[in-house]
Structure formats: C-alpha cells, structure tokens
CSV table of C-alpha atoms in Angstrom, one decimal:
chain,number,residue,atom,x,y,z
Q,1,MET,CA,-30.6,10.6,-8.8
Q,2,PRO,CA,-30.3,7.0,-7.7
Q,3,TYR,CA,-28.3,6.2,-4.7
Q,4,PRO,CA,-27.3,2.5,-5.0
Q,5,ALA,CA,-26.5,0.1,-2.1
Q,6,ILE,CA,-22.9,0.3,-0.7
Q,7,ALA,CA,-21.8,-2.8,-2.5
Q,8,GLU,CA,-22.7,-1.4,-5.8
Q,9,ARG,CA,-21.0,1.9,-5.0
Q,10,PHE,CA,-17.8,0.0,-4.1
Q,11,GLU,CA,-18.1,-1.8,-7.4
Q,12,ARG,CA,-18.5,1.2,-9.3
Q,13,LEU,CA,-15.6,2.9,-7.6
Q,14,GLU,CA,-13.2,0.1,-8.3
Q,15,GLU,CA,-14.3,0.0,-12.0
Q,16,THR,CA,-13.8,3.8,-12.1
Q,17,LEU,CA,-10.3,3.5,-10.8
Q,18,ARG,CA,-9.5,0.8,-13.3
Q,19,ILE,CA,-10.9,3.1,-16.0
Q,20,CYS,CA,-8.8,6.1,-14.9
Q,21,LEU,CA,-5.6,4.0,-14.7
Q,22,GLN,CA,-6.1,2.7,-18.1
Q,23,MET,CA,-7.1,6.0,-19.5
Q,24,TRP,CA,-4.0,7.6,-18.0
Q,25,ASP,CA,-1.8,4.9,-19.7
Q,26,PRO,CA,-0.7,6.4,-23.1
Q,27,ASP,CA,-0.2,2.8,-24.5
Q,28,ASP,CA,-3.6,1.5,-23.6
Q,29,ASN,CA,-6.5,3.5,-25.1
Q,30,GLY,CA,-8.5,0.5,-26.1
Q,31,PRO,CA,-12.0,-0.6,-24.7
Q,32,PHE,CA,-13.1,-1.2,-21.2
Q,33,ALA,CA,-15.5,-4.0,-20.4
Q,34,GLY,CA,-16.5,-4.1,-16.7
Q,35,THR,CA,-19.5,-5.1,-14.8
Q,36,ARG,CA,-20.9,-1.6,-14.4
Q,37,TYR,CA,-19.2,0.3,-17.2
Q,38,ARG,CA,-18.5,-0.5,-20.8
Q,39,LEU,CA,-16.3,2.0,-22.9
Q,40,ALA,CA,-15.4,1.7,-26.6
Q,41,GLU,CA,-12.1,3.5,-25.8
Q,42,THR,CA,-10.3,5.2,-22.8
Q,43,LEU,CA,-8.7,8.2,-24.3
Q,44,CYS,CA,-7.6,11.0,-22.2
Q,45,VAL,CA,-7.2,14.1,-24.3
Q,46,PRO,CA,-5.5,16.4,-23.2
Q,47,ALA,CA,-3.1,14.3,-21.2
Q,48,PRO,CA,-2.6,14.8,-17.5
Q,49,VAL,CA,-0.1,17.5,-16.6
Q,50,SER,CA,1.0,15.2,-13.7
Q,51,SER,CA,3.7,12.8,-14.6
Q,52,PRO,CA,3.3,9.9,-15.1
Q,53,ARG,CA,-0.2,10.3,-14.0
Q,54,PRO,CA,-2.5,12.0,-11.4
Q,55,GLU,CA,-2.2,10.8,-8.0
Q,56,ILE,CA,-5.1,8.7,-6.7
Q,57,MET,CA,-6.3,9.4,-3.1
Q,58,ILE,CA,-8.9,7.2,-1.3
Q,59,GLY,CA,-10.2,8.4,1.9
Q,60,GLY,CA,-11.9,6.1,4.4
Q,61,ASP,CA,-11.0,3.5,6.8
Q,62,GLY,CA,-13.2,0.5,6.0
Q,63,GLU,CA,-10.9,-2.5,6.5
Q,64,ARG,CA,-12.5,-4.9,4.0
Q,65,LYS,CA,-13.2,-2.8,0.9
Q,66,THR,CA,-11.7,0.6,1.3
Q,67,LEU,CA,-8.2,-0.1,2.6
Q,68,ARG,CA,-8.1,-3.2,-0.1
Q,69,LEU,CA,-8.9,-0.6,-2.8
Q,70,VAL,CA,-6.2,1.8,-1.3
Q,71,ALA,CA,-3.7,-1.2,-1.5
Q,72,GLN,CA,-4.6,-2.0,-5.0
Q,73,TYR,CA,-5.1,1.4,-6.6
Q,74,ALA,CA,-4.2,4.5,-4.4
Q,75,ASP,CA,-1.1,6.6,-4.1
Q,76,VAL,CA,-2.5,8.3,-1.0
Q,77,CYS,CA,-4.6,7.1,2.0
Q,78,ASN,CA,-6.6,9.5,4.0
Q,79,LEU,CA,-7.7,8.2,7.2
Q,80,PHE,CA,-9.8,9.7,9.8
Q,81,ALA,CA,-8.4,11.0,13.1
Q,82,SER,CA,-10.3,8.8,15.5
Q,83,THR,CA,-7.4,7.8,18.1
Q,84,PRO,CA,-3.7,7.0,17.3
Q,85,GLU,CA,-4.4,3.3,18.4
Q,86,GLU,CA,-7.3,3.0,15.8
Q,87,VAL,CA,-5.2,4.6,13.1
Q,88,GLY,CA,-2.3,2.4,13.8
Q,89,HIS,CA,-4.7,-0.6,13.6
Q,90,LYS,CA,-6.1,0.6,10.3
Q,91,LEU,CA,-2.5,1.0,8.9
Q,92,ASP,CA,-1.7,-2.5,9.9
Q,93,VAL,CA,-4.7,-3.6,7.9
Q,94,LEU,CA,-3.6,-1.7,4.9
Q,95,ARG,CA,-0.1,-3.3,5.4
Q,96,GLY,CA,-1.8,-6.7,5.1
Q,97,HIS,CA,-3.7,-5.8,2.1
Q,98,CYS,CA,-0.6,-4.5,0.4
Q,99,ASP,CA,1.1,-7.8,1.3
Q,100,SER,CA,-1.7,-9.6,-0.2
Q,101,VAL,CA,-1.6,-7.7,-3.5
Q,102,GLY,CA,2.2,-7.7,-3.6
Q,103,ARG,CA,2.6,-3.9,-3.2
Q,104,PRO,CA,5.1,-2.2,-1.2
Q,105,TYR,CA,3.3,-0.5,1.8
Q,106,GLU,CA,5.9,2.3,1.8
Q,107,ASP,CA,4.7,3.4,-1.6
Q,108,ILE,CA,1.6,4.7,-0.2
Q,109,THR,CA,1.5,8.1,1.2
Q,110,LYS,CA,-0.4,8.2,4.7
Q,111,THR,CA,-2.7,11.3,5.5
Q,112,LEU,CA,-5.2,12.1,8.2
Q,113,LEU,CA,-8.4,14.3,8.3
Q,114,TYR,CA,-8.7,16.0,11.6
Q,115,MET,CA,-12.1,17.6,12.7
Q,116,GLY,CA,-11.6,17.6,16.4
Q,117,ASP,CA,-12.9,20.1,18.9
Q,118,ALA,CA,-9.7,21.9,19.1
Q,119,LEU,CA,-10.4,23.5,15.7
Q,120,GLU,CA,-13.7,24.9,16.7
Q,121,GLU,CA,-12.3,26.1,20.0
Q,122,ASN,CA,-9.1,27.6,18.3
Q,123,ASP,CA,-7.2,25.7,21.0
Q,124,VAL,CA,-3.7,25.2,19.5
Q,125,GLU,CA,-2.3,23.3,22.6
Q,126,ALA,CA,-5.2,20.8,22.5
Q,127,PHE,CA,-4.8,20.3,18.8
Q,128,VAL,CA,-1.0,19.4,19.2
Q,129,ARG,CA,-2.0,17.1,22.0
Q,130,ASP,CA,-4.5,15.5,19.9
Q,131,ILE,CA,-2.2,14.9,16.8
Q,132,GLU,CA,1.1,14.1,18.5
Q,133,GLY,CA,0.3,10.4,18.8
Q,134,TYR,CA,-0.3,10.1,15.1
Q,135,ALA,CA,3.3,10.9,13.9
Q,136,LYS,CA,4.7,7.6,15.1
Q,137,PHE,CA,2.6,5.8,12.5
Q,138,GLY,CA,4.0,7.7,9.4
Q,139,ILE,CA,1.2,10.1,8.9
Q,140,GLU,CA,2.8,12.5,6.4
Q,141,SER,CA,0.1,15.2,5.9
Q,142,LEU,CA,-2.8,16.4,8.0
Q,143,MET,CA,-5.9,17.8,6.6
Q,144,LEU,CA,-8.2,19.9,8.8
Q,145,GLY,CA,-11.8,20.1,8.4
Q,146,PRO,CA,-13.0,23.2,10.2
Q,147,ARG,CA,-16.6,23.0,11.4
Q,148,THR,CA,-17.4,26.7,11.3
Q,149,GLY,CA,-19.2,28.7,8.5
Q,150,GLU,CA,-16.1,30.9,8.0
Q,151,PRO,CA,-13.2,28.8,7.0
Q,152,ALA,CA,-11.0,31.8,6.0
Q,153,THR,CA,-11.3,33.2,9.5
Q,154,GLY,CA,-10.5,29.8,11.0
Q,155,ILE,CA,-7.3,29.5,8.9
Q,156,ALA,CA,-6.1,32.8,9.7
Q,157,ARG,CA,-6.7,32.4,13.5
Q,158,PHE,CA,-6.0,28.7,14.0
Q,159,VAL,CA,-4.2,26.9,11.0
Q,160,ALA,CA,-1.2,29.3,10.6
Q,161,PRO,CA,0.0,29.1,14.2
Q,162,VAL,CA,-0.8,25.4,14.2
Q,163,VAL,CA,1.4,24.6,11.1
Q,164,ARG,CA,4.6,25.6,13.0
Q,165,ARG,CA,3.8,23.5,16.0
Q,166,ALA,CA,2.8,20.4,14.0
Q,167,ALA,CA,6.0,20.6,11.9
Q,168,GLU,CA,7.8,20.2,15.2
Q,169,LEU,CA,6.3,16.8,15.8
Q,170,GLY,CA,7.9,15.6,12.6
C-alpha cells in the first residue's frame, strides 16, 4: 500500500472532510471534483443516525495544517497531553485559525489524549497532578491511552478511581 508524503496525506484528508460534509448534507448529493478525488455523486444511504450529522474529530497539534483543519471542519479537537503551557499555546493557535476562517472558537470541543507514566504505574495522585493544569484551558474530555497489554485490567484498577478525582478538577 502506498504511503504518500505528508503534504499529500493532508490534501487527501482535507478532501475527505469536504466529501463527508457534502455527503451528509441531504440537499447536496451532487458530484465532487477535487484534486485527489472525483465522485459522480455523494449519496449517504442510509443517512447518519446523528443529527444533523456525525461529529468530526481531528486529533493532532500541528500548528499550520492540523489545527487549521480543525478550525475549518472539526467539531472536536483532540490534542496530546504534553504540558499545560504547550496545550495552551496550541489552543491559542487554534483560536487564531478560527478567527481567520470566521468560526467561533467556542463551537469546538477541546479534548486531550493522556498517555503519561502515571497510567502504567497506576498512580492516581500523579495522574491528577499531571492533568490538573489542563482544566484551565477548557479541556472538556480526557482520553486515556494505556500502554499495557491488558487494557481491561488497567481500566478496572486505574480508570475507575481516576474518573472521580478528575471530575473534581472541573
């Protein structure tokens, strides 16, 4: 399977997003003519259960392309838990892209992927310390990426107790 250069992958992603939005628009099932994809029609049968359409989540924190695509097309932005300061910077960049495309920044749900050492070590207190700095930036949801071969065990031992503590950070 070919693995094109990153520029082409972003072009394909953007066209795919445009196709999906057109496909989910019940009043626009006509052709699509992009640089990478050409479709005779963009029917979506059966129609999505979500109303008015499925939400689009874009994950990543590239400032020039990824966050611009979030501002243009996404309902949800999923960033990586690097540091609270870095996430704050990325959200400022996203806000700038939203201003550029005329979209309210507040319309985008902000989420975070956490894969820190506290997960592997089952250290609830360390986890809470790690994430508490992100709440002030409006992060609404947190996704955990356990690095163990037994995610169900990790959820039972770690995630359940963490949910209560994380909710307190509100």
